[in-house]
Coordinates of N, CA and C and ligand atoms in Angstrom, one line a residue:
M1 N 2.8 -6.4 -24.9 CA 2.7 -6.0 -23.4 C 1.6 -5.4 -23.1
L2 N 1.4 -5.9 -22.0 CA 0.0 -5.3 -20.9 C 0.9 -4.6 -19.7
I3 N -0.1 -3.6 -19.4 CA 0.1 -2.5 -18.1 C -1.2 -2.7 -17.4
D4 N -0.8 -3.3 -16.0 CA -2.1 -3.2 -15.0 C -2.0 -2.1 -14.3
S5 N -3.0 -0.8 -15.1 CA -2.6 0.5 -14.5 C -3.2 0.9 -13.2
H6 N -3.5 -0.2 -12.3 CA -4.1 0.2 -11.4 C -4.4 -1.6 -10.2
A7 N -3.1 -1.5 -9.1 CA -3.2 -2.4 -8.5 C -2.8 -2.0 -7.1
H8 N -3.3 -3.0 -6.2 CA -2.8 -2.6 -4.8 C -1.9 -3.7 -4.5
L9 N -0.7 -3.5 -4.7 CA 0.4 -4.2 -4.5 C 0.9 -4.7 -3.1
T10 N 0.6 -3.5 -2.4 CA 1.1 -3.5 -0.7 C -0.1 -3.8 -0.2
S11 N -1.2 -4.5 -0.7 CA -2.3 -5.1 0.1 C -1.7 -6.6 1.2
D12 N -2.1 -6.8 2.2 CA -1.9 -7.9 2.8 C -2.0 -9.5 1.9
R13 N -3.0 -8.8 1.1 CA -3.3 -10.2 0.2 C -2.5 -10.6 -0.8
L14 N -1.6 -9.8 -1.2 CA -0.7 -9.7 -2.1 C 0.7 -9.7 -2.0
L15 N 1.0 -8.5 -1.1 CA 2.5 -8.4 -0.7 C 3.1 -9.4 -0.3
P16 N 2.9 -10.7 0.3 CA 3.4 -11.8 1.0 C 3.9 -12.9 0.0
E17 N 3.5 -12.8 -1.2 CA 3.9 -13.7 -2.7 C 4.2 -12.7 -3.6
I18 N 4.9 -11.5 -3.3 CA 5.2 -10.7 -4.4 C 5.9 -10.7 -5.7
D19 N 6.7 -11.7 -5.0 CA 7.7 -12.4 -6.4 C 7.3 -13.4 -7.1
A20 N 6.3 -14.3 -6.9 CA 5.8 -15.6 -7.5 C 4.4 -14.2 -8.0
L21 N 3.8 -13.6 -7.5 CA 2.9 -12.6 -8.7 C 3.3 -11.9 -9.9
L22 N 4.7 -11.4 -9.3 CA 5.3 -10.6 -10.6 C 5.8 -11.5 -11.7
E23 N 6.3 -12.7 -10.9 CA 6.4 -13.4 -12.0 C 5.1 -14.1 -13.2
R24 N 4.4 -14.2 -12.1 CA 3.3 -14.7 -12.9 C 2.5 -13.7 -14.2
A25 N 2.5 -12.3 -13.5 CA 2.0 -11.2 -14.4 C 3.3 -11.3 -15.5
R26 N 4.6 -11.3 -15.3 CA 5.6 -11.3 -16.7 C 5.0 -12.6 -17.5
A27 N 4.7 -13.4 -17.0 CA 4.7 -14.5 -17.9 C 2.9 -14.4 -18.8
A28 N 2.2 -13.6 -18.1 CA 0.8 -13.4 -19.0 C 1.3 -12.0 -19.7
G29 N 2.4 -11.4 -20.0 CA 2.6 -10.7 -20.9 C 2.6 -9.1 -19.9
V30 N 2.7 -9.1 -18.7 CA 2.0 -7.5 -17.9 C 3.5 -7.7 -17.2
D31 N 4.0 -6.3 -18.1 CA 5.7 -6.2 -17.8 C 5.5 -4.6 -16.9
R32 N 4.0 -3.7 -16.7 CA 4.3 -2.8 -15.8 C 3.1 -3.2 -14.7
I33 N 3.2 -2.4 -14.0 CA 2.2 -2.7 -12.9 C 2.4 -1.1 -12.2
V34 N 1.3 -0.4 -12.1 CA 1.2 0.6 -11.0 C 0.6 0.6 -9.9
S35 N 1.1 0.5 -8.7 CA 1.0 0.0 -7.7 C 0.1 1.4 -6.8
V36 N -1.0 1.2 -6.4 CA -2.0 2.7 -5.9 C -1.7 2.5 -4.5
A37 N -1.3 3.9 -3.7 CA -1.7 3.9 -2.7 C -2.7 4.6 -1.9
I38 N -3.1 4.3 -0.9 CA -4.3 4.5 -0.4 C -4.2 5.6 0.9
H39 N -2.8 5.9 1.4 CA -2.5 6.8 2.5 C -1.0 6.9 2.4
A40 N 0.0 7.7 3.1 CA 1.2 8.2 2.8 C 2.0 6.8 3.4
D41 N 1.7 6.5 4.7 CA 2.6 4.9 4.6 C 2.3 4.1 3.7
D42 N 1.5 3.7 3.1 CA 0.9 2.7 2.2 C 1.9 3.3 0.4
A43 N 1.8 4.5 0.4 CA 2.7 5.3 -0.6 C 4.1 4.8 -0.1
E44 N 4.6 5.1 1.0 CA 6.2 4.6 1.0 C 6.4 2.9 0.8
R45 N 5.4 2.4 1.3 CA 5.6 1.1 0.8 C 5.6 0.6 -0.6
A46 N 4.7 1.0 -1.4 CA 4.8 1.4 -3.0 C 6.0 1.6 -3.4
I47 N 6.7 2.9 -2.8 CA 7.5 3.4 -3.4 C 8.8 2.3 -3.3
E48 N 9.0 1.5 -2.2 CA 10.3 0.5 -1.8 C 9.7 -0.3 -2.7
L49 N 8.5 -1.1 -3.2 CA 8.2 -1.8 -3.8 C 8.8 -1.6 -5.3
A50 N 8.5 -0.3 -5.7 CA 9.0 0.2 -7.1 C 10.6 0.1 -6.5
Q51 N 11.1 0.3 -6.1 CA 12.7 0.4 -6.0 C 13.1 -1.0 -5.9
A52 N 12.5 -2.0 -5.5 CA 13.0 -3.1 -5.4 C 12.5 -4.2 -6.6
H53 N 11.7 -3.5 -7.3 CA 11.0 -4.3 -8.7 C 11.4 -3.4 -9.9
P54 N 11.6 -3.6 -10.8 CA 11.6 -3.1 -12.0 C 10.2 -3.3 -12.7
G55 N 9.7 -2.5 -13.4 CA 8.5 -2.5 -13.8 C 7.3 -1.7 -12.8
V56 N 7.6 -2.2 -11.9 CA 6.6 -1.6 -10.7 C 6.7 0.1 -10.5
H57 N 5.5 0.5 -10.6 CA 5.5 2.1 -10.5 C 4.4 2.1 -9.0
A58 N 4.7 3.7 -8.5 CA 4.0 3.8 -7.1 C 3.0 4.8 -7.7
T59 N 2.2 5.6 -6.4 CA 1.3 6.4 -6.4 C 1.2 7.0 -4.9
A60 N 1.2 8.3 -4.7 CA 0.7 8.8 -3.4 C -0.5 9.9 -3.4
G61 N -1.0 9.2 -2.5 CA -2.6 9.8 -2.3 C -3.2 9.1 -1.0
I62 N -4.4 10.1 -0.7 CA -5.2 9.5 0.7 C -6.6 8.8 -0.4
H63 N -7.2 7.5 0.0 CA -8.2 7.0 -0.7 C -9.4 7.8 -0.1
P64 N -10.4 7.8 -0.3 CA -11.6 8.3 -0.3 C -12.1 7.6 1.4
H65 N -11.7 6.4 1.3 CA -12.3 6.0 2.5 C -11.6 6.2 3.8
D66 N -10.2 6.8 3.4 CA -9.7 7.4 4.7 C -9.2 8.7 4.6
A67 N -10.2 9.5 3.9 CA -10.4 11.1 3.6 C -10.1 11.8 5.4
R68 N -11.0 11.3 6.2 CA -10.7 11.5 7.5 C -9.7 11.8 7.9
L69 N -8.5 11.2 7.4 CA -7.2 11.2 7.8 C -6.1 12.4 7.3
A70 N -7.1 12.9 6.4 CA -6.6 13.6 5.4 C -6.0 15.0 6.0
T71 N -5.1 15.1 7.1 CA -4.9 16.5 7.6 C -4.0 17.1 7.3
E72 N -3.5 18.4 7.5 CA -2.3 19.0 6.7 C -1.5 18.4 6.7
D73 N -0.6 17.8 8.0 CA 0.7 16.9 8.0 C 0.8 16.1 7.1
H74 N -0.7 15.5 6.9 CA -0.7 14.0 6.0 C -0.8 14.7 4.5
L75 N -1.3 15.8 4.1 CA -1.5 15.7 3.3 C 0.3 16.8 2.8
A76 N 0.8 17.3 3.5 CA 2.1 17.8 3.3 C 3.2 16.4 2.9
R77 N 3.0 15.3 3.8 CA 3.7 14.1 3.7 C 3.4 13.6 2.2
I78 N 2.5 13.4 1.2 CA 1.9 13.2 0.3 C 2.8 14.0 -0.9
R79 N 2.6 15.5 -0.7 CA 3.1 16.5 -1.4 C 4.3 16.1 -1.3
D80 N 5.5 15.6 -0.2 CA 6.9 15.3 -0.2 C 7.1 14.1 -1.3
L81 N 6.2 13.1 -1.2 CA 6.6 11.8 -1.5 C 6.3 11.9 -3.2
L82 N 5.3 12.9 -3.5 CA 5.1 13.2 -5.0 C 6.1 13.5 -5.7
D83 N 7.5 14.0 -5.2 CA 8.5 14.6 -5.8 C 9.8 12.9 -6.0
R84 N 9.1 11.9 -5.3 CA 9.9 10.7 -5.6 C 10.1 10.1 -6.9
P85 N 11.1 10.0 -7.5 CA 11.0 9.1 -9.1 C 10.3 8.0 -9.1
E86 N 10.0 7.5 -8.2 CA 9.1 6.3 -8.5 C 7.7 6.7 -8.5
V87 N 7.1 7.9 -8.0 CA 6.1 8.1 -8.2 C 5.4 8.7 -9.2
V88 N 4.4 8.3 -9.9 CA 3.8 8.5 -11.6 C 2.3 9.1 -11.4
A89 N 1.8 9.0 -10.1 CA 0.5 9.9 -10.2 C 0.2 10.1 -8.6
V90 N -0.9 11.3 -8.7 CA -1.6 11.2 -7.5 C -2.7 10.6 -7.4
G91 N -2.9 10.3 -6.3 CA -3.9 9.3 -5.7 C -3.9 7.8 -4.8
E92 N -4.6 7.2 -4.8 CA -6.1 7.2 -5.0 C -7.0 8.4 -4.2
T93 N -7.7 9.2 -5.0 CA -8.5 10.0 -4.4 C -9.8 10.1 -5.1
G94 N -10.7 10.6 -4.8 CA -12.1 10.8 -5.1 C -13.0 10.8 -4.3
L95 N -14.7 10.2 -4.4 CA -15.4 10.2 -3.8 C -16.1 9.1 -3.8
D96 N -16.6 8.6 -2.6 CA -17.4 7.1 -2.0 C -18.5 7.5 -1.2
F97 N -19.6 7.7 -2.1 CA -20.9 7.7 -1.3 C -21.5 6.7 -0.9
H98 N -20.8 5.4 -1.6 CA -21.6 4.1 -1.2 C -21.2 3.5 0.2
Y99 N -19.9 3.3 0.5 CA -19.8 2.8 1.7 C -19.7 4.4 2.7
D100 N -19.4 5.4 2.6 CA -19.1 6.6 3.3 C -18.2 6.3 4.6
N101 N -17.1 5.6 4.5 CA -16.5 5.1 5.5 C -15.9 6.5 5.9
S102 N -15.8 7.7 5.4 CA -15.2 8.8 5.7 C -16.2 10.0 5.6
P103 N -16.5 11.0 6.5 CA -17.6 12.1 5.9 C -17.8 12.8 4.8
R104 N -18.7 12.7 4.2 CA -18.7 13.6 2.7 C -17.8 14.7 2.5
D105 N -18.0 15.3 3.8 CA -17.0 16.7 3.6 C -15.6 16.6 3.7
D106 N -15.3 15.5 4.7 CA -14.2 15.1 4.5 C -13.6 14.9 3.1
Q107 N -14.5 13.8 2.6 CA -13.9 13.4 1.1 C -13.5 14.4 0.4
R108 N -14.7 15.4 0.3 CA -14.8 16.5 -0.8 C -13.4 17.3 -0.7
R109 N -13.2 17.8 0.4 CA -12.0 18.5 0.9 C -10.6 18.1 0.5
S110 N -10.4 16.7 0.9 CA -9.4 15.7 0.2 C -9.5 15.4 -1.0
F111 N -10.3 15.6 -2.1 CA -10.3 15.5 -3.2 C -9.8 16.7 -4.0
E112 N -10.3 17.7 -3.4 CA -9.9 18.6 -4.0 C -8.6 19.4 -3.7
R113 N -7.9 19.0 -2.4 CA -6.6 19.0 -2.3 C -5.9 18.2 -3.2
H114 N -6.2 16.8 -3.7 CA -5.4 16.2 -4.4 C -5.4 16.8 -5.6
L115 N -6.7 17.2 -6.4 CA -6.5 18.0 -7.5 C -5.8 18.8 -7.2
D116 N -5.5 20.4 -6.2 CA -4.4 21.2 -6.5 C -3.2 20.4 -6.1
L117 N -3.1 19.0 -6.0 CA -1.5 18.6 -5.9 C -1.1 18.4 -7.3
A118 N -2.1 17.8 -8.0 CA -1.8 17.3 -9.1 C -1.5 18.5 -10.1
A119 N -2.6 19.4 -10.1 CA -2.1 20.9 -11.0 C -0.8 21.4 -10.5
E120 N -0.6 21.2 -9.5 CA 0.8 21.9 -9.1 C 2.2 21.3 -9.5
T121 N 1.9 19.8 -9.5 CA 3.2 19.0 -10.1 C 3.3 18.4 -11.5
G122 N 1.9 18.6 -12.0 CA 1.6 18.3 -13.6 C 1.7 16.8 -13.3
L123 N 1.6 16.1 -12.4 CA 1.1 14.7 -12.3 C -0.1 14.3 -12.3
P124 N -0.4 13.6 -13.2 CA -1.7 12.9 -13.4 C -2.5 12.5 -12.3
V125 N -3.9 12.3 -12.3 CA -4.5 12.1 -10.7 C -5.5 10.7 -11.0
V126 N -5.4 9.9 -10.2 CA -6.1 8.7 -10.2 C -7.3 8.7 -9.2
V127 N -8.7 9.0 -10.0 CA -9.8 8.9 -9.2 C -10.7 7.8 -9.3
H128 N -11.2 7.5 -8.0 CA -12.2 6.5 -7.5 C -13.7 7.2 -7.3
S129 N -14.6 6.6 -8.1 CA -16.0 7.6 -7.8 C -16.9 6.3 -7.8
R130 N -17.8 6.2 -6.6 CA -18.8 5.5 -6.4 C -19.7 6.1 -5.9
A131 N -21.2 5.8 -6.4 CA -22.5 6.4 -6.2 C -22.4 7.9 -5.9
A132 N -21.5 8.4 -6.4 CA -21.6 10.1 -6.5 C -21.2 10.8 -7.9
D133 N -22.2 10.0 -8.7 CA -21.9 10.6 -10.0 C -22.3 11.7 -10.7
E134 N -23.1 12.4 -9.9 CA -23.8 13.6 -9.8 C -22.5 14.7 -9.8
E135 N -22.1 14.6 -8.6 CA -20.9 15.2 -7.9 C -19.7 15.3 -8.8
M136 N -19.6 14.1 -9.1 CA -18.0 13.7 -9.7 C -18.1 14.5 -11.2
E137 N -19.2 14.5 -11.6 CA -19.5 14.9 -13.0 C -19.3 16.4 -13.2
A138 N -19.8 16.9 -11.9 CA -19.8 18.4 -11.5 C -18.2 19.3 -11.2
V139 N -17.6 18.0 -10.4 CA -16.2 18.4 -10.2 C -15.4 18.5 -11.7
L140 N -15.6 17.2 -12.6 CA -15.0 17.1 -14.1 C -15.4 18.4 -14.8
R141 N -16.7 18.7 -14.3 CA -17.0 19.6 -15.5 C -16.4 21.1 -15.3
S142 N -16.2 21.3 -13.8 CA -15.5 22.7 -13.2 C -13.9 23.0 -13.0
R143 N -13.3 21.3 -12.6 CA -11.9 21.6 -12.6 C -11.4 20.2 -13.4
G144 N -11.8 19.8 -14.2 CA -11.4 18.6 -15.0 C -10.0 19.1 -15.8
A145 N -10.6 20.4 -16.6 CA -9.4 20.8 -17.6 C -7.9 21.1 -17.1
E146 N -8.1 21.2 -15.7 CA -7.0 21.9 -14.9 C -5.8 20.6 -14.9
V147 N -6.2 19.3 -14.6 CA -5.3 18.5 -14.6 C -5.8 17.2 -15.6
R148 N -4.5 16.4 -15.7 CA -5.2 15.2 -16.7 C -5.4 14.1 -15.3
G149 N -6.6 13.3 -15.6 CA -7.0 12.3 -14.9 C -7.5 10.9 -15.3
V150 N -7.8 10.2 -14.7 CA -8.6 8.9 -15.0 C -9.3 8.7 -14.3
L151 N -10.8 8.2 -14.5 CA -12.0 7.6 -13.6 C -11.7 6.1 -13.9
H152 N -11.1 5.6 -12.6 CA -10.2 4.3 -12.5 C -12.0 3.3 -12.1
C153 N -11.8 2.2 -13.0 CA -12.9 1.1 -12.1 C -14.1 1.6 -13.1
F154 N -14.0 1.9 -14.2 CA -15.2 2.6 -14.6 C -16.2 1.7 -15.4
S155 N -17.6 2.4 -15.2 CA -19.1 1.5 -15.5 C -19.6 2.5 -16.0
G156 N -19.6 4.0 -16.2 CA -20.8 4.5 -16.4 C -21.0 5.5 -15.0
P157 N -22.4 6.3 -15.5 CA -23.1 6.4 -16.4 C -22.3 7.3 -17.6
E158 N -23.7 7.0 -18.4 CA -23.2 7.9 -19.9 C -22.7 9.1 -19.5
A159 N -23.6 10.2 -18.9 CA -23.3 11.5 -18.5 C -21.6 12.0 -18.1
L160 N -21.2 10.9 -17.0 CA -20.2 11.1 -16.2 C -18.9 10.4 -17.4
F161 N -19.3 9.6 -18.3 CA -18.1 9.3 -19.4 C -17.9 10.5 -20.6
E162 N -19.4 11.5 -20.4 CA -19.2 12.6 -21.5 C -18.4 13.3 -20.8
A163 N -18.4 14.0 -19.3 CA -17.7 14.3 -19.2 C -16.3 14.5 -18.8
A164 N -15.9 12.9 -18.5 CA -15.2 12.5 -18.6 C -13.7 12.8 -19.7
I165 N -14.7 12.6 -20.9 CA -14.0 12.5 -22.4 C -13.9 14.0 -22.6
E166 N -15.1 14.9 -22.3 CA -14.9 16.5 -22.5 C -13.7 17.2 -22.0
A167 N -13.2 16.7 -20.7 CA -12.4 17.1 -19.7 C -10.9 16.3 -20.5
E168 N -10.8 15.7 -21.2 CA -9.9 14.8 -21.7 C -9.0 13.8 -20.9
W169 N -10.1 13.3 -20.2 CA -9.3 12.2 -19.0 C -9.7 11.3 -19.8
M170 N -9.1 10.1 -18.9 CA -8.8 8.7 -19.3 C -10.0 7.8 -18.5
V171 N -10.5 6.9 -18.7 CA -11.4 6.1 -18.0 C -10.5 4.8 -18.2
S172 N -10.8 4.0 -17.1 CA -10.2 2.6 -16.9 C -11.1 1.4 -16.6
F173 N -10.7 0.2 -17.3 CA -11.8 -0.3 -16.9 C -11.1 -1.9 -16.0
T174 N -11.9 -2.3 -15.4 CA -11.3 -3.3 -14.5 C -12.4 -4.8 -14.8
G175 N -11.9 -5.7 -14.1 CA -12.5 -7.0 -14.3 C -13.8 -7.1 -14.2
I176 N -14.8 -6.0 -13.9 CA -16.4 -6.0 -14.0 C -16.8 -6.0 -15.5
V177 N -15.8 -5.7 -16.5 CA -16.5 -5.8 -17.7 C -16.6 -7.4 -18.1
T178 N -16.0 -8.2 -17.2 CA -16.4 -9.5 -17.9 C -17.7 -10.0 -16.9
F179 N -18.0 -9.4 -16.1 CA -19.4 -9.6 -15.2 C -20.7 -9.6 -16.1
R180 N -21.6 -10.4 -16.0 CA -22.8 -10.9 -17.0 C -23.5 -9.5 -16.3
S181 N -23.5 -8.9 -15.1 CA -24.2 -7.8 -14.8 C -23.6 -6.4 -15.5
F182 N -22.7 -6.7 -16.1 CA -22.0 -5.4 -16.4 C -22.8 -4.5 -17.6
G183 N -23.1 -3.3 -17.4 CA -24.0 -2.6 -18.1 C -23.1 -1.7 -19.1
G184 N -21.9 -1.7 -19.1 CA -21.0 -0.5 -19.6 C -20.7 -0.9 -21.1
E185 N -21.3 -1.9 -21.6 CA -20.8 -2.2 -23.1 C -20.6 -1.1 -24.3
G186 N -21.8 -0.4 -24.1 CA -21.8 0.6 -25.0 C -20.8 1.6 -24.7
L187 N -20.3 2.0 -23.6 CA -19.4 2.9 -23.5 C -18.2 2.1 -23.8
V188 N -17.7 0.9 -23.6 CA -16.6 0.2 -23.7 C -16.2 0.4 -25.3
R189 N -17.6 0.5 -26.3 CA -17.7 0.4 -27.6 C -17.2 1.9 -27.9
Q190 N -17.6 2.9 -27.5 CA -17.6 3.8 -27.8 C -16.5 4.9 -27.5
V191 N -15.5 4.4 -26.6 CA -14.9 4.9 -25.8 C -13.3 5.0 -26.9
P192 N -12.9 6.5 -27.2 CA -11.7 6.7 -28.1 C -10.7 5.9 -27.9
A193 N -9.9 5.1 -28.8 CA -8.8 4.3 -29.0 C -7.8 5.1 -27.7
D194 N -7.9 6.3 -27.7 CA -6.9 6.8 -26.8 C -7.1 7.3 -25.7
R195 N -8.4 7.1 -25.1 CA -8.8 7.5 -24.2 C -9.2 6.3 -22.6
Y196 N -8.2 5.1 -23.0 CA -9.0 4.2 -22.1 C -7.6 3.4 -21.8
M197 N -7.6 3.0 -20.3 CA -6.5 2.0 -19.9 C -7.3 0.8 -19.5
I198 N -6.6 -0.3 -19.1 CA -6.9 -1.2 -18.4 C -6.3 -1.4 -16.9
E199 N -7.0 -2.4 -16.0 CA -6.5 -2.3 -14.8 C -7.0 -3.6 -14.1
T200 N -6.6 -4.1 -12.8 CA -7.1 -5.4 -12.2 C -7.9 -4.3 -10.8
D201 N -7.0 -3.4 -10.5 CA -7.7 -3.4 -9.1 C -7.5 -4.5 -8.1
A202 N -6.7 -5.4 -8.3 CA -6.2 -6.2 -7.5 C -5.8 -5.8 -6.2
P203 N -6.4 -6.5 -4.9 CA -6.6 -7.8 -4.9 C -8.2 -8.0 -5.1
Y204 N -8.6 -6.6 -5.3 CA -10.3 -6.9 -5.6 C -10.8 -7.1 -6.9
M205 N -12.2 -7.3 -7.3 CA -12.6 -7.2 -8.8 C -12.2 -8.1 -9.7
A206 N -11.7 -9.4 -8.9 CA -11.0 -10.6 -10.1 C -11.8 -10.7 -11.1
P207 N -11.7 -10.9 -12.4 CA -12.4 -11.1 -13.6 C -12.5 -12.5 -13.8
V208 N -13.8 -12.9 -14.6 CA -14.1 -14.1 -14.7 C -13.0 -14.7 -15.8
P209 N -12.7 -15.9 -15.3 CA -13.3 -16.8 -14.3 C -12.6 -17.1 -13.2
H210 N -11.9 -15.8 -12.5 CA -11.8 -16.1 -11.4 C -12.4 -15.2 -10.4
R211 N -13.8 -14.8 -10.7 CA -14.4 -14.1 -10.1 C -14.5 -14.6 -8.7
G212 N -14.8 -13.6 -7.6 CA -14.9 -14.0 -6.4 C -13.7 -14.5 -5.5
R213 N -12.5 -14.9 -6.0 CA -11.2 -14.9 -5.6 C -10.3 -13.9 -5.7
R214 N -9.3 -13.8 -4.9 CA -8.2 -13.0 -5.0 C -7.8 -12.6 -6.3
N215 N -7.6 -11.2 -6.5 CA -7.3 -10.9 -7.8 C -5.7 -10.6 -8.0
E216 N -4.9 -10.6 -9.2 CA -4.0 -10.2 -9.5 C -3.5 -9.7 -10.6
P217 N -2.1 -9.0 -10.9 CA -1.9 -8.4 -12.1 C -2.2 -9.0 -13.2
A218 N -1.8 -10.6 -13.1 CA -1.7 -11.3 -14.3 C -3.0 -11.5 -14.8
Y219 N -4.0 -11.4 -14.2 CA -5.4 -11.2 -14.5 C -5.8 -9.8 -15.6
V220 N -5.0 -9.0 -15.9 CA -5.2 -8.1 -16.4 C -5.4 -8.5 -17.9
A221 N -4.9 -9.6 -18.4 CA -4.9 -10.2 -19.6 C -6.5 -10.5 -19.9
E222 N -7.1 -10.9 -18.7 CA -8.6 -11.3 -18.9 C -9.4 -10.0 -19.2
V223 N -9.4 -8.9 -18.9 CA -9.8 -7.7 -19.0 C -9.4 -7.6 -20.6
A224 N -8.4 -7.6 -20.9 CA -8.1 -7.0 -22.4 C -8.8 -7.9 -23.2
R225 N -8.8 -9.4 -23.0 CA -9.6 -10.2 -23.7 C -11.1 -10.3 -24.0
C226 N -12.0 -9.4 -22.9 CA -13.2 -9.1 -23.1 C -13.3 -7.9 -23.6
I227 N -12.5 -6.6 -23.5 CA -12.4 -5.7 -23.9 C -12.7 -5.7 -25.4
A228 N -11.2 -6.6 -25.8 CA -11.3 -7.0 -27.4 C -13.0 -7.5 -28.0
E229 N -13.2 -8.3 -27.4 CA -14.5 -8.9 -27.4 C -15.4 -7.8 -27.9
I230 N -15.5 -7.1 -26.5 CA -16.7 -5.9 -26.9 C -16.6 -5.1 -28.3
R231 N -15.2 -4.7 -28.0 CA -15.0 -3.8 -29.3 C -14.8 -4.1 -30.5
E232 N -15.0 -5.9 -30.7 CA -14.9 -6.3 -31.8 C -13.3 -5.9 -32.2
E233 N -12.4 -5.9 -31.8 CA -11.1 -5.5 -32.2 C -10.2 -6.8 -32.1
P234 N -8.9 -6.8 -32.6 CA -7.8 -8.2 -32.4 C -7.3 -7.4 -31.1
V235 N -7.2 -8.5 -29.7 CA -6.9 -8.6 -28.6 C -5.4 -7.5 -28.6
E236 N -4.7 -7.8 -29.9 CA -3.4 -7.3 -29.7 C -3.5 -5.6 -30.0
R237 N -4.5 -5.1 -30.7 CA -4.7 -3.9 -30.6 C -5.1 -3.2 -29.3
V238 N -6.0 -3.9 -28.6 CA -6.4 -3.7 -27.5 C -5.2 -3.6 -26.3
A239 N -4.4 -4.4 -26.4 CA -3.3 -4.8 -25.7 C -2.1 -3.4 -25.9
G240 N -2.0 -3.1 -27.2 CA -1.3 -2.0 -27.9 C -1.8 -0.2 -27.4
D241 N -3.1 -0.4 -27.5 CA -3.5 0.8 -27.3 C -3.5 1.3 -26.0
S242 N -4.0 0.1 -25.0 CA -4.0 0.4 -23.8 C -2.7 0.5 -22.9
T243 N -1.7 0.2 -23.5 CA -0.2 0.0 -23.1 C 0.2 1.7 -23.2
Q244 N -0.1 1.8 -24.7 CA 0.5 3.3 -25.3 C -0.4 4.2 -24.5
N245 N -1.5 4.3 -24.1 CA -2.1 5.3 -23.2 C -1.6 5.3 -21.6
A246 N -1.4 4.3 -21.4 CA -0.6 4.1 -20.0 C 0.6 4.4 -19.6
L247 N 1.4 4.6 -20.6 CA 2.6 5.0 -20.7 C 2.5 6.5 -21.4
R248 N 1.6 7.2 -21.8 CA 1.7 8.7 -22.0 C 1.0 9.2 -20.7
F249 N -0.3 8.2 -20.3 CA -1.2 9.3 -18.9 C 0.1 9.3 -17.8
F250 N 0.9 8.2 -17.6 CA 1.8 8.3 -16.6 C 3.1 8.6 -16.6
G251 N 3.5 9.0 -18.1 CA 4.6 9.5 -18.0 C 5.7 8.6 -17.9
I252 N 5.7 7.2 -18.5 CA 6.7 6.1 -18.5 C 7.3 6.0 -19.6
S253 N 8.4 5.9 -19.7 CA 9.1 5.6 -20.8 C 9.3 3.9 -21.0
Ligands
ZN306 ZN1 -8.2 0.9 -5.9

């Protein structure tokens, strides 16, 4: 059994063929999928999906790209959605200083508020970090111990990895581990067996041999295969460890 710990099933590129896509996922051994939300309306859609499809779980949060939309009203809606039984995590939140789609101060404020929500509810937090390594490391060192969290789509650097491990956070690997340009093999090898998850981040980040095309949860099997190769472990062990970690992290039984 595999778990896709991070996919955007509500995306226009996935939702129209949700039934076929979930069937292909099951055929590939992917029994559970966490559909990660990017704002409150999206979280409501993810909750509807979770209600309609056993094995699908939802999150509620505001993506750093949309942090400029994180008004008090919007955050209050997120807070209410976190009480829904289908919701297993806060997020996706974080810092993206690569695209800077929202002003950095809005991103910082929204991220802090999401950490507050995670601390208040006891839910784990799903964190996106891009081109913000030093600042993310500082946040992990100052607030990481307050909450349980995951750095999703993780590829380094080492200092951020160390801060995450020290805070007892998880890291999660996508299809970029299969790219020739991936430079994080050392981290994949050294991450403790109880500190990592795997994900697709579908519809983005399709692993080799699907690279450049639309990604979907079935392909998390390729991520597992690649991690097994890098760690020199049987793929069954990677599947077992990453599944146990995701069940524990999200509190799914
Ligand atoms: Zn995402």
